[in-house]
Coordinates of C-alpha atoms and ligand atoms in Angstrom, one line a residue:
M1 CA 158.0 245.3 12.5
G2 CA 161.3 247.1 12.4
Y3 CA 164.2 247.0 10.0
I4 CA 167.9 246.5 10.8
A5 CA 170.5 247.8 8.4
S6 CA 172.3 245.9 5.7
M7 CA 174.8 243.4 7.2
S8 CA 177.5 244.0 4.6
M9 CA 178.3 246.5 1.9
P10 CA 177.3 245.7 -1.7
V11 CA 180.2 244.1 -3.6
S12 CA 180.9 244.8 -7.3
S13 CA 179.9 241.9 -9.5
D14 CA 183.5 242.0 -10.9
T15 CA 184.9 241.3 -7.4
D16 CA 182.1 239.2 -6.1
Q17 CA 183.7 235.9 -5.1
T18 CA 180.7 234.0 -6.3
L19 CA 181.3 235.2 -9.9
A20 CA 184.3 232.9 -10.2
Q21 CA 182.0 230.1 -9.1
L22 CA 179.5 231.1 -11.8
A23 CA 182.2 231.1 -14.4
K24 CA 183.2 227.5 -13.3
V25 CA 179.5 226.4 -13.5
A26 CA 179.1 228.0 -16.9
A27 CA 181.9 225.7 -18.2
T28 CA 180.4 222.6 -16.6
P29 CA 177.9 220.4 -18.5
P30 CA 174.6 219.7 -16.7
W31 CA 174.1 216.3 -15.2
T32 CA 172.0 213.8 -17.1
S33 CA 171.2 211.5 -14.2
S34 CA 170.7 213.2 -10.8
P35 CA 173.7 213.2 -8.4
A36 CA 173.1 210.9 -5.4
G37 CA 173.8 211.9 -1.8
G38 CA 174.1 215.7 -2.1
P39 CA 171.5 218.4 -1.3
R40 CA 168.2 218.4 -3.1
V41 CA 166.4 221.6 -4.2
L42 CA 163.0 222.3 -5.6
F43 CA 162.2 225.4 -7.7
I44 CA 158.5 226.3 -8.2
S45 CA 157.1 228.6 -10.9
L46 CA 153.5 229.9 -10.4
Y47 CA 151.2 230.1 -13.4
C48 CA 154.0 230.1 -15.9
F49 CA 155.1 227.1 -17.8
K50 CA 157.5 229.3 -19.8
S51 CA 159.1 230.7 -16.6
F52 CA 162.6 231.9 -17.6
P53 CA 163.8 232.1 -13.9
V54 CA 162.7 228.6 -12.9
R55 CA 164.0 227.1 -16.1
G56 CA 167.2 229.0 -15.6
F57 CA 167.8 228.1 -12.0
H58 CA 167.0 224.4 -12.7
Q59 CA 169.8 224.5 -15.3
L60 CA 172.1 226.4 -13.0
A61 CA 171.6 223.8 -10.4
R62 CA 172.2 220.9 -12.8
Q63 CA 175.4 222.5 -14.0
S64 CA 176.4 223.0 -10.3
G65 CA 176.0 219.3 -9.7
I66 CA 173.0 219.8 -7.4
D67 CA 170.0 217.4 -7.4
S68 CA 167.3 219.9 -8.6
H69 CA 163.7 219.6 -9.5
A70 CA 161.5 222.2 -11.3
V71 CA 157.8 222.3 -10.7
F72 CA 155.7 224.4 -13.0
F73 CA 152.6 224.8 -10.9
K74 CA 149.8 225.9 -13.3
D75 CA 150.1 227.8 -16.6
N76 CA 149.5 231.4 -17.7
L77 CA 146.2 231.0 -19.6
T78 CA 145.6 234.7 -20.4
N79 CA 142.2 235.9 -19.1
R80 CA 141.2 232.3 -18.4
H81 CA 143.5 231.3 -15.5
T82 CA 142.1 228.2 -13.8
P83 CA 141.8 228.2 -10.0
I84 CA 144.0 226.0 -7.9
T85 CA 142.3 222.7 -7.1
E86 CA 142.8 220.3 -4.2
D87 CA 144.0 217.6 -6.7
E88 CA 146.7 219.9 -8.0
I89 CA 147.8 220.7 -4.4
G90 CA 147.8 217.0 -3.8
Y91 CA 150.2 216.4 -6.8
L92 CA 152.5 219.1 -5.4
K93 CA 152.5 217.5 -1.9
A94 CA 153.2 214.0 -3.4
L95 CA 156.2 215.5 -5.3
L96 CA 157.4 217.1 -2.1
R97 CA 157.2 213.8 -0.2
R98 CA 159.1 212.0 -2.9
I99 CA 161.8 214.6 -3.4
D100 CA 162.2 215.6 0.2
P101 CA 164.0 218.9 -0.7
D102 CA 166.5 220.7 1.5
M103 CA 165.3 224.0 0.1
V104 CA 162.2 225.2 -1.8
A105 CA 162.5 228.3 -4.0
V106 CA 159.4 230.0 -5.4
S107 CA 159.3 232.6 -8.2
V108 CA 156.6 235.1 -7.4
L109 CA 155.1 237.9 -9.5
A110 CA 152.6 240.4 -7.9
P111 CA 149.5 238.8 -9.6
Y112 CA 150.4 235.4 -8.0
V113 CA 150.9 236.4 -4.4
P114 CA 147.6 234.7 -3.3
A115 CA 148.7 231.6 -5.2
A116 CA 152.2 231.8 -3.6
R117 CA 150.6 231.9 -0.1
R118 CA 148.5 228.8 -0.9
V119 CA 151.4 226.8 -2.4
I120 CA 153.8 227.7 0.3
A121 CA 151.2 226.7 3.0
A122 CA 151.1 223.3 1.2
V123 CA 154.9 223.1 1.2
R124 CA 155.0 223.7 4.9
E125 CA 152.5 220.9 5.6
I126 CA 155.0 218.5 4.1
T127 CA 158.5 219.7 4.8
D128 CA 160.4 222.1 7.2
A129 CA 162.9 222.9 4.4
P130 CA 163.4 226.7 4.2
V131 CA 161.3 228.5 1.6
V132 CA 163.1 231.2 -0.4
A133 CA 161.0 233.6 -2.6
G134 CA 162.4 235.5 -5.5
G135 CA 161.1 237.4 -8.5
K136 CA 159.4 240.8 -9.1
H137 CA 157.2 240.8 -6.0
P138 CA 159.9 239.9 -3.5
T139 CA 162.3 242.4 -5.2
I140 CA 159.8 245.3 -5.0
S141 CA 158.3 244.4 -1.6
P142 CA 160.8 242.3 0.3
D143 CA 159.2 243.0 3.7
E144 CA 155.7 241.8 2.4
A145 CA 157.3 238.7 0.8
L146 CA 158.8 237.8 4.2
G147 CA 155.1 237.4 5.3
Y148 CA 155.0 234.2 3.2
A149 CA 158.6 233.0 2.8
D150 CA 161.5 232.5 5.2
Y151 CA 164.1 234.2 2.9
V152 CA 163.6 236.7 0.1
C153 CA 166.0 237.3 -2.7
K154 CA 166.0 240.9 -3.8
G155 CA 167.2 241.5 -7.3
E156 CA 168.7 239.1 -9.8
G157 CA 169.2 235.7 -8.1
E158 CA 172.0 233.6 -9.8
L159 CA 174.8 234.6 -7.4
V160 CA 172.5 234.3 -4.4
V161 CA 171.4 230.8 -5.5
L162 CA 175.0 229.7 -5.9
D163 CA 175.7 230.8 -2.3
L164 CA 172.7 228.9 -1.2
F165 CA 174.0 225.8 -2.8
E166 CA 177.3 226.2 -0.9
R167 CA 175.4 226.5 2.4
L168 CA 173.4 223.3 1.6
R169 CA 176.6 221.5 0.6
A170 CA 178.1 222.4 3.9
G171 CA 175.0 220.8 5.5
S172 CA 173.4 224.1 6.7
R173 CA 169.9 225.2 6.3
D174 CA 170.6 228.6 7.9
F175 CA 170.9 231.1 5.0
S176 CA 171.4 234.2 7.1
G177 CA 174.3 236.5 6.1
I178 CA 174.1 236.0 2.3
Q179 CA 174.2 239.3 0.5
G180 CA 171.0 239.9 -1.4
L181 CA 169.0 237.5 0.8
W182 CA 166.6 239.2 3.3
H183 CA 165.1 237.5 6.3
R184 CA 163.7 238.2 9.7
D185 CA 165.7 238.0 12.9
A186 CA 164.6 236.3 16.1
E187 CA 162.6 239.5 17.1
G188 CA 160.8 239.5 13.8
R189 CA 162.7 242.5 12.5
T190 CA 163.5 242.5 8.7
V191 CA 167.2 242.1 8.1
D192 CA 168.0 244.2 5.0
M193 CA 170.7 242.3 3.1
G194 CA 170.8 244.7 0.1
Q195 CA 171.2 243.1 -3.3
R196 CA 173.9 241.7 -5.5
M197 CA 175.5 243.6 -8.3
L198 CA 174.2 242.9 -11.7
I199 CA 176.0 240.2 -13.6
Q200 CA 177.6 242.0 -16.6
D201 CA 178.6 239.1 -18.7
L202 CA 175.3 237.3 -19.4
D203 CA 177.1 234.5 -21.3
L204 CA 178.1 233.2 -17.9
I205 CA 174.4 232.4 -17.2
P206 CA 173.4 228.9 -18.4
F207 CA 170.7 228.6 -21.0
E208 CA 167.3 227.8 -19.6
A209 CA 166.3 224.1 -19.2
Y210 CA 163.9 222.8 -21.9
G211 CA 162.9 219.1 -22.1
E212 CA 165.4 218.2 -19.3
P213 CA 165.1 215.7 -16.6
Q214 CA 163.2 216.3 -13.3
M215 CA 160.8 218.9 -14.7
H216 CA 157.1 218.5 -13.5
F217 CA 154.1 220.3 -14.9
I218 CA 150.7 220.6 -13.0
E219 CA 147.6 222.0 -14.8
Y220 CA 144.0 221.0 -15.4
G221 CA 144.1 218.6 -12.5
R222 CA 147.0 216.6 -14.0
L223 CA 150.7 216.1 -13.3
Y224 CA 153.0 215.3 -16.2
E225 CA 156.7 215.2 -16.9
S226 CA 157.0 216.0 -20.6
D227 CA 157.9 219.6 -21.3
P228 CA 155.1 221.2 -23.4
E229 CA 157.5 223.7 -24.8
M230 CA 159.3 220.9 -26.6
E231 CA 156.1 220.6 -28.8
A232 CA 155.9 224.3 -29.5
E233 CA 156.5 226.0 -32.9
E234 CA 158.0 228.9 -31.1
I235 CA 161.5 229.2 -29.6
L236 CA 161.2 231.8 -26.9
V237 CA 164.5 233.4 -26.1
M238 CA 165.7 236.3 -23.8
A239 CA 168.8 237.7 -25.4
G240 CA 169.4 240.3 -22.7
R241 CA 168.2 241.9 -19.6
G242 CA 167.1 245.5 -18.8
C243 CA 165.6 248.4 -20.6
V244 CA 166.7 252.0 -21.1
Y245 CA 163.3 253.5 -20.3
M246 CA 161.2 253.8 -17.1
C247 CA 157.6 253.7 -18.3
S248 CA 155.4 254.6 -15.3
Y249 CA 153.3 251.4 -15.5
C250 CA 156.3 249.1 -15.8
V251 CA 158.5 247.4 -13.2
N252 CA 161.6 249.0 -14.8
S253 CA 160.5 252.3 -13.3
L254 CA 161.4 250.8 -9.9
L255 CA 164.2 248.4 -10.9
I256 CA 166.3 251.0 -12.7
P257 CA 166.5 253.4 -9.6
M258 CA 167.0 250.4 -7.4
N259 CA 170.0 249.2 -9.4
R260 CA 171.8 252.6 -9.7
G261 CA 175.4 251.9 -8.9
N262 CA 174.9 248.2 -9.3
G263 CA 176.5 247.9 -12.8
R264 CA 175.1 248.3 -16.3
F265 CA 171.3 247.6 -16.2
V266 CA 171.0 246.9 -20.0
R267 CA 173.0 243.9 -21.0
L268 CA 172.9 241.5 -23.9
R269 CA 174.3 238.0 -24.4
S270 CA 176.9 237.9 -27.1
P271 CA 175.5 237.2 -30.6
A272 CA 177.3 233.8 -30.7
N273 CA 175.8 232.8 -27.4
V274 CA 172.2 233.8 -28.5
I275 CA 172.6 231.9 -31.7
A276 CA 173.9 228.8 -30.0
Q277 CA 170.8 228.9 -27.8
V278 CA 168.5 229.1 -30.8
M279 CA 170.2 226.4 -32.8
D280 CA 170.3 224.1 -29.8
R281 CA 166.5 224.5 -29.4
M282 CA 166.0 224.0 -33.2
A283 CA 167.9 220.7 -33.0
R284 CA 165.8 219.4 -30.1
Q285 CA 162.4 221.0 -30.7
P286 CA 161.0 219.1 -33.7
K287 CA 158.1 221.4 -34.5
A288 CA 160.1 224.7 -34.1
R289 CA 159.4 227.1 -36.9
F290 CA 160.3 230.5 -35.6
A291 CA 162.1 232.3 -32.7
S292 CA 160.7 235.1 -30.6
F293 CA 163.2 237.4 -28.9
N294 CA 161.5 238.6 -25.7
D295 CA 163.7 241.6 -25.0
E296 CA 163.2 245.4 -25.1
V297 CA 166.6 246.1 -26.4
F298 CA 167.0 243.6 -29.2
G299 CA 168.4 245.3 -32.3
V300 CA 169.3 248.5 -30.5
F301 CA 173.1 248.4 -30.5
D302 CA 174.5 248.8 -34.0
D303 CA 177.6 246.6 -33.7
W304 CA 175.8 243.9 -31.9
T305 CA 173.0 243.9 -34.4
R306 CA 175.4 243.7 -37.4
E307 CA 177.4 240.9 -35.9
F308 CA 174.2 239.0 -34.8
S309 CA 172.5 239.4 -38.2
E310 CA 175.5 238.2 -40.2
A311 CA 176.1 235.2 -37.9
Y312 CA 172.4 234.2 -37.6
R313 CA 172.0 234.2 -41.4
Q314 CA 175.1 232.1 -41.8
A315 CA 174.0 229.7 -39.1
G316 CA 170.6 229.3 -40.9
G317 CA 168.5 230.4 -37.9
P318 CA 164.7 230.3 -38.2
P319 CA 162.6 233.3 -39.1
F320 CA 162.1 235.5 -36.0
N321 CA 160.2 238.3 -34.4
C322 CA 161.3 240.7 -31.7
E323 CA 160.1 243.7 -29.6
L324 CA 161.5 247.2 -29.7
V325 CA 160.5 250.5 -28.4
P326 CA 159.7 252.5 -31.6
K327 CA 162.0 255.4 -30.5
L328 CA 165.0 252.9 -30.6
I329 CA 164.2 251.5 -34.1
K330 CA 166.9 252.3 -36.7
E331 CA 166.5 251.6 -40.3
K332 CA 170.0 250.2 -40.9
N333 CA 169.5 247.8 -38.0
V334 CA 166.1 246.7 -39.2
R335 CA 167.5 246.0 -42.7
A336 CA 170.3 243.9 -41.2
L337 CA 167.8 242.0 -39.1
V338 CA 165.5 241.4 -42.1
E339 CA 168.4 239.9 -44.0
A340 CA 168.8 237.5 -41.0
G341 CA 165.1 236.5 -41.0
L342 CA 163.1 239.2 -39.0
Y343 CA 159.5 239.1 -40.2
E344 CA 157.5 240.8 -37.4
M345 CA 158.2 243.5 -34.7
H346 CA 156.1 244.2 -31.6
F347 CA 155.7 247.9 -31.3
G348 CA 154.3 249.6 -28.2
I349 CA 151.9 252.6 -28.8
Q350 CA 150.1 252.3 -25.4
S351 CA 148.2 255.6 -25.9
G352 CA 147.1 257.5 -29.0
S353 CA 147.7 260.8 -27.2
D354 CA 151.3 262.2 -27.4
E355 CA 150.6 264.0 -24.1
I356 CA 149.4 261.0 -22.2
R357 CA 152.1 258.8 -23.6
T358 CA 154.9 261.1 -22.6
D359 CA 153.5 262.9 -19.5
V360 CA 151.6 260.1 -17.8
L361 CA 153.0 256.9 -19.1
K362 CA 156.6 258.4 -19.3
R363 CA 157.1 256.7 -22.6
P364 CA 159.1 258.2 -25.4
G365 CA 157.9 258.9 -29.0
K366 CA 155.3 261.1 -30.6
N367 CA 152.6 259.8 -33.0
V368 CA 154.4 261.3 -36.0
E369 CA 157.6 259.3 -35.1
L370 CA 155.6 256.1 -34.5
L371 CA 154.0 256.4 -37.9
E372 CA 157.3 257.1 -39.6
K373 CA 158.9 254.0 -37.9
A374 CA 155.9 251.8 -38.7
R375 CA 156.0 252.8 -42.4
M376 CA 159.7 252.2 -42.6
L377 CA 159.2 248.7 -41.1
A378 CA 156.5 248.0 -43.6
E379 CA 158.7 249.1 -46.4
C380 CA 161.4 246.7 -45.2
G381 CA 158.8 243.9 -45.3
V382 CA 158.3 243.7 -41.5
Q383 CA 154.8 243.2 -40.1
V384 CA 154.1 245.6 -37.3
Q385 CA 152.3 244.3 -34.3
C386 CA 151.1 247.2 -32.1
D387 CA 150.3 247.1 -28.4
L388 CA 147.8 249.6 -26.9
I389 CA 146.6 250.0 -23.4
L390 CA 142.9 250.6 -22.9
G391 CA 141.0 251.3 -19.7
N392 CA 143.6 253.9 -18.8
P393 CA 141.8 256.4 -16.5
F394 CA 144.1 259.2 -17.7
D395 CA 143.0 258.7 -21.3
T396 CA 140.0 260.8 -22.5
A397 CA 137.5 260.2 -25.4
E398 CA 139.7 262.6 -27.4
A399 CA 142.8 260.5 -26.7
Q400 CA 140.9 257.4 -28.0
E401 CA 139.9 259.4 -31.2
E402 CA 143.6 260.1 -31.6
S403 CA 144.3 256.4 -31.2
I404 CA 141.8 255.5 -33.9
R405 CA 143.3 258.0 -36.3
L406 CA 146.8 256.8 -35.6
L407 CA 145.8 253.1 -36.1
A408 CA 144.0 254.0 -39.3
A409 CA 147.2 255.7 -40.6
M410 CA 149.4 252.7 -39.8
P411 CA 150.4 250.3 -42.6
Q412 CA 147.6 247.8 -43.1
P413 CA 146.6 245.1 -42.4
L414 CA 147.3 246.0 -38.9
K415 CA 148.0 243.6 -36.1
L416 CA 146.9 245.0 -32.7
N417 CA 147.0 243.7 -29.2
T418 CA 144.9 245.6 -26.6
Y419 CA 145.6 245.3 -22.9
L420 CA 143.9 246.6 -19.8
M421 CA 145.7 249.1 -17.7
Q422 CA 147.0 247.3 -14.6
Y423 CA 147.9 248.8 -11.2
F424 CA 150.8 247.2 -9.4
P425 CA 151.6 248.5 -5.9
H426 CA 154.3 251.2 -5.7
Y427 CA 154.6 251.8 -9.5
P428 CA 154.7 255.5 -10.3
L429 CA 151.5 255.3 -12.4
T430 CA 149.7 253.6 -9.5
E431 CA 150.9 256.2 -7.1
R432 CA 149.7 259.0 -9.4
A433 CA 146.3 257.3 -9.9
L434 CA 145.9 257.0 -6.1
K435 CA 146.9 260.6 -5.6
E436 CA 144.4 261.8 -8.2
G437 CA 141.6 259.6 -6.7
L438 CA 141.2 257.5 -9.8
I439 CA 141.8 254.3 -7.8
S440 CA 141.7 253.6 -4.1
A441 CA 143.8 251.4 -1.8
A442 CA 141.0 248.8 -2.1
D443 CA 142.0 248.3 -5.7
L444 CA 145.5 247.3 -4.6
T445 CA 144.8 244.4 -2.3
E446 CA 146.6 241.1 -3.3
D447 CA 143.2 239.6 -4.3
K448 CA 142.2 242.6 -6.4
V449 CA 145.6 242.7 -8.2
A450 CA 145.3 239.0 -8.9
D451 CA 141.7 239.2 -10.1
R452 CA 142.3 242.0 -12.5
T453 CA 145.6 240.6 -14.0
L454 CA 144.5 236.9 -14.2
Y455 CA 141.1 237.6 -15.8
N456 CA 141.4 241.0 -17.5
W457 CA 144.9 241.2 -18.8
I458 CA 143.9 241.3 -22.4
Y459 CA 141.3 244.1 -22.5
K460 CA 137.8 242.7 -21.7
P461 CA 135.4 245.2 -23.2
D462 CA 133.0 247.0 -21.0
V463 CA 129.8 246.5 -22.9
T464 CA 127.4 247.8 -20.3
H465 CA 128.3 251.5 -20.6
F466 CA 127.5 253.7 -23.6
D467 CA 129.6 256.8 -22.9
R468 CA 131.8 258.1 -25.6
K469 CA 135.1 257.0 -24.2
T470 CA 133.9 253.4 -23.7
I471 CA 132.4 253.2 -27.2
L472 CA 135.6 254.4 -28.7
E473 CA 137.7 251.9 -26.6
N474 CA 135.4 249.1 -27.8
C475 CA 135.9 250.3 -31.4
I476 CA 139.6 250.0 -30.9
Y477 CA 139.2 246.6 -29.4
L478 CA 137.4 245.6 -32.6
I479 CA 140.1 246.9 -35.0
P480 CA 142.0 243.6 -35.2
W481 CA 139.1 242.3 -37.1
N482 CA 140.2 244.7 -39.8
T483 CA 136.8 244.7 -41.6
A484 CA 135.3 247.6 -43.5
L485 CA 132.4 247.6 -41.0
V486 CA 134.7 248.0 -38.0
W487 CA 136.6 250.8 -39.6
W488 CA 133.4 252.5 -40.6
L489 CA 132.0 252.2 -37.1
A490 CA 135.3 253.5 -35.6
K491 CA 135.4 256.5 -37.9
R492 CA 131.7 257.4 -37.5
S493 CA 132.0 257.0 -33.7
C494 CA 134.9 259.5 -33.8
E495 CA 132.8 262.0 -35.7
R496 CA 129.8 262.0 -33.4
S497 CA 128.0 260.0 -30.7
N498 CA 125.2 257.9 -31.9
P499 CA 123.3 255.5 -29.6
V500 CA 122.5 253.0 -32.4
L501 CA 126.1 252.8 -33.5
G502 CA 127.2 252.6 -29.9
A503 CA 124.9 249.6 -29.3
M504 CA 126.3 247.9 -32.4
V505 CA 129.9 248.5 -31.3
N506 CA 129.2 247.1 -27.8
G507 CA 127.4 244.1 -29.3
L508 CA 130.3 243.3 -31.6
A509 CA 132.8 243.8 -28.9
A510 CA 130.9 241.3 -26.7
W511 CA 130.8 238.9 -29.6
R512 CA 134.6 239.2 -30.2
Y513 CA 135.4 238.6 -26.5
Q514 CA 133.1 235.6 -26.5
L515 CA 134.9 234.2 -29.6
D516 CA 138.4 234.8 -28.3
F517 CA 138.0 233.8 -24.6
C518 CA 134.8 232.0 -24.1
A519 CA 134.8 229.7 -27.1
N520 CA 131.0 229.9 -27.5
P521 CA 130.6 227.2 -30.2
A522 CA 127.6 228.9 -31.9
L523 CA 129.5 232.2 -32.2
V524 CA 132.7 230.5 -33.4
W525 CA 130.8 228.8 -36.2
L526 CA 129.0 231.9 -37.1
R527 CA 132.3 233.7 -37.5
R528 CA 133.8 230.9 -39.5
L529 CA 130.9 230.9 -41.9
W530 CA 131.2 234.6 -42.2
L531 CA 134.9 234.4 -42.9
V532 CA 134.5 231.7 -45.5
G533 CA 131.7 233.7 -47.1
R534 CA 133.9 236.8 -47.3
M535 CA 136.8 234.8 -48.8
A536 CA 134.4 233.3 -51.4
A537 CA 132.9 236.7 -52.2
T538 CA 136.3 238.4 -52.7
G539 CA 137.7 235.3 -54.5
D540 CA 140.6 235.2 -52.0
L541 CA 140.6 231.5 -51.1
G542 CA 144.4 231.4 -50.3
G543 CA 143.9 231.9 -46.6
L544 CA 141.2 229.2 -46.5
R545 CA 143.4 226.7 -48.3
R546 CA 146.3 227.4 -45.9
R547 CA 144.1 227.0 -42.8
L548 CA 142.6 223.7 -44.2
A549 CA 146.1 222.4 -45.0
A550 CA 147.4 223.3 -41.5
R551 CA 144.4 221.6 -39.9
L552 CA 144.9 218.5 -42.1
A553 CA 148.6 218.4 -41.2
R554 CA 147.8 218.7 -37.5
S555 CA 145.3 215.8 -37.7
T556 CA 147.7 213.4 -39.5
Ligands
SF4_1 S1 159.9 250.3 -22.8 FE1 158.9 248.4 -22.2 S2 160.3 247.3 -20.8 FE2 161.0 249.4 -21.1 S3 160.2 250.5 -19.3 FE3 158.8 250.8 -21.0 S4 157.3 249.2 -20.8 FE4 159.0 248.6 -19.5

């Protein structure tokens, strides 16, 4: 299959004609009852009820006066994704028959390519409406995505989607010639349509749709219309887009070079716009208790942070948590955010070895700096929640010893999330692992990528091996239990290999995984009894009282 060159030169987002249309849409309220007579569009998210893109495009369509539906086809149940059933496909087909869309757009991430193929095959059985794919997989691999979709949006999609609406309004289902939208010509050659410039003013992009009309959720063999996010205690918000780093295992390592010359990659909504979004959700989401800012650059820019903190405090925003690369954390910004309600910060360590973190993962920050930042956060009253990647073939037993020493030196009690190293096609880390023979092409098939990410995203301990590195990784996996026994096992395992201790570590790791992901009732009750016993023995019954009160409140 050949390529033919881009049909038109990229245009600056400042001069992009569609930007004026976006500004008009931004100032238009969304419809409350769907417009009759115009084009109908259907957006599909795969395995993500929280999908920012699909919620965003549904709202963009509503504010554009387009009759839009959003289908959330299955949810992201970490390590426990449920397979697609015939009943669920049946619900999707019934919706397609009822809606009779003029266009179907599917948001696709690499782990869900097999699911996308299955869902799009079902779409094609019911309608001949063109299928457009967007998201990370089509952006990174547009040619492959054209194997399952008619059109592929490369890069950010708002301006492309507005152009699609114009075509549909004009009665056309031929989307060729739209900048940023790839397709195949009559000879089957890929037509490279480049990508749009990045929208610089994020305030122009409507807030995502929550609890709005024409949203459909399919999971556990059921179809329902009420948005589960409206029952959540969390208000999940993206205040910005982009990142300043290019970690070798992250999609930004590809997106940043791809967007050079396309406008500023790191962008934030204005503080007033972010706060308006949070307060709107607070007013409509009755159980909302806290906000989570899901960005990598929240609290990086001094002026923005000062203005946000002051205004958020005055607006009475709920307590919130955020993420930040440790290297970018500044004490004055943390103190301002704490005044506004910051209580927890996600903090990526990823490897305990300075060398592996910087040379292999291409991530900034040495252990000494991470410790300094974590201690400063603790002093400011902020709980640190660390992320660490296990199963990294570049890590050695010595690197895991360093991880344990680093974690032990962190402010306690420690919150720790452990993830398994994933290999996504074309990422620099994947390319290096391939080159060094640590993985093979067989590990990168669509099914293999799906299997590993759907069922082993949160590290699933390998309890069948007793080598030193595996035992140390399993010790790290146990650290969130924060018990004297776990720390003792971790420290002793660092000092020397001992088969008896190794067997204990693997047994406990298997137990923890069963508790967290397999809900084995006998083990769950055993752990509960042990926790109650520990609380009683230490006289610390506060936690028990709080849990019982919460359980009681939920049941009444
Ligand atoms: S800091 Fe986070 S978002 Fe940024 S490149 Fe690294 S992993 Fe990706």
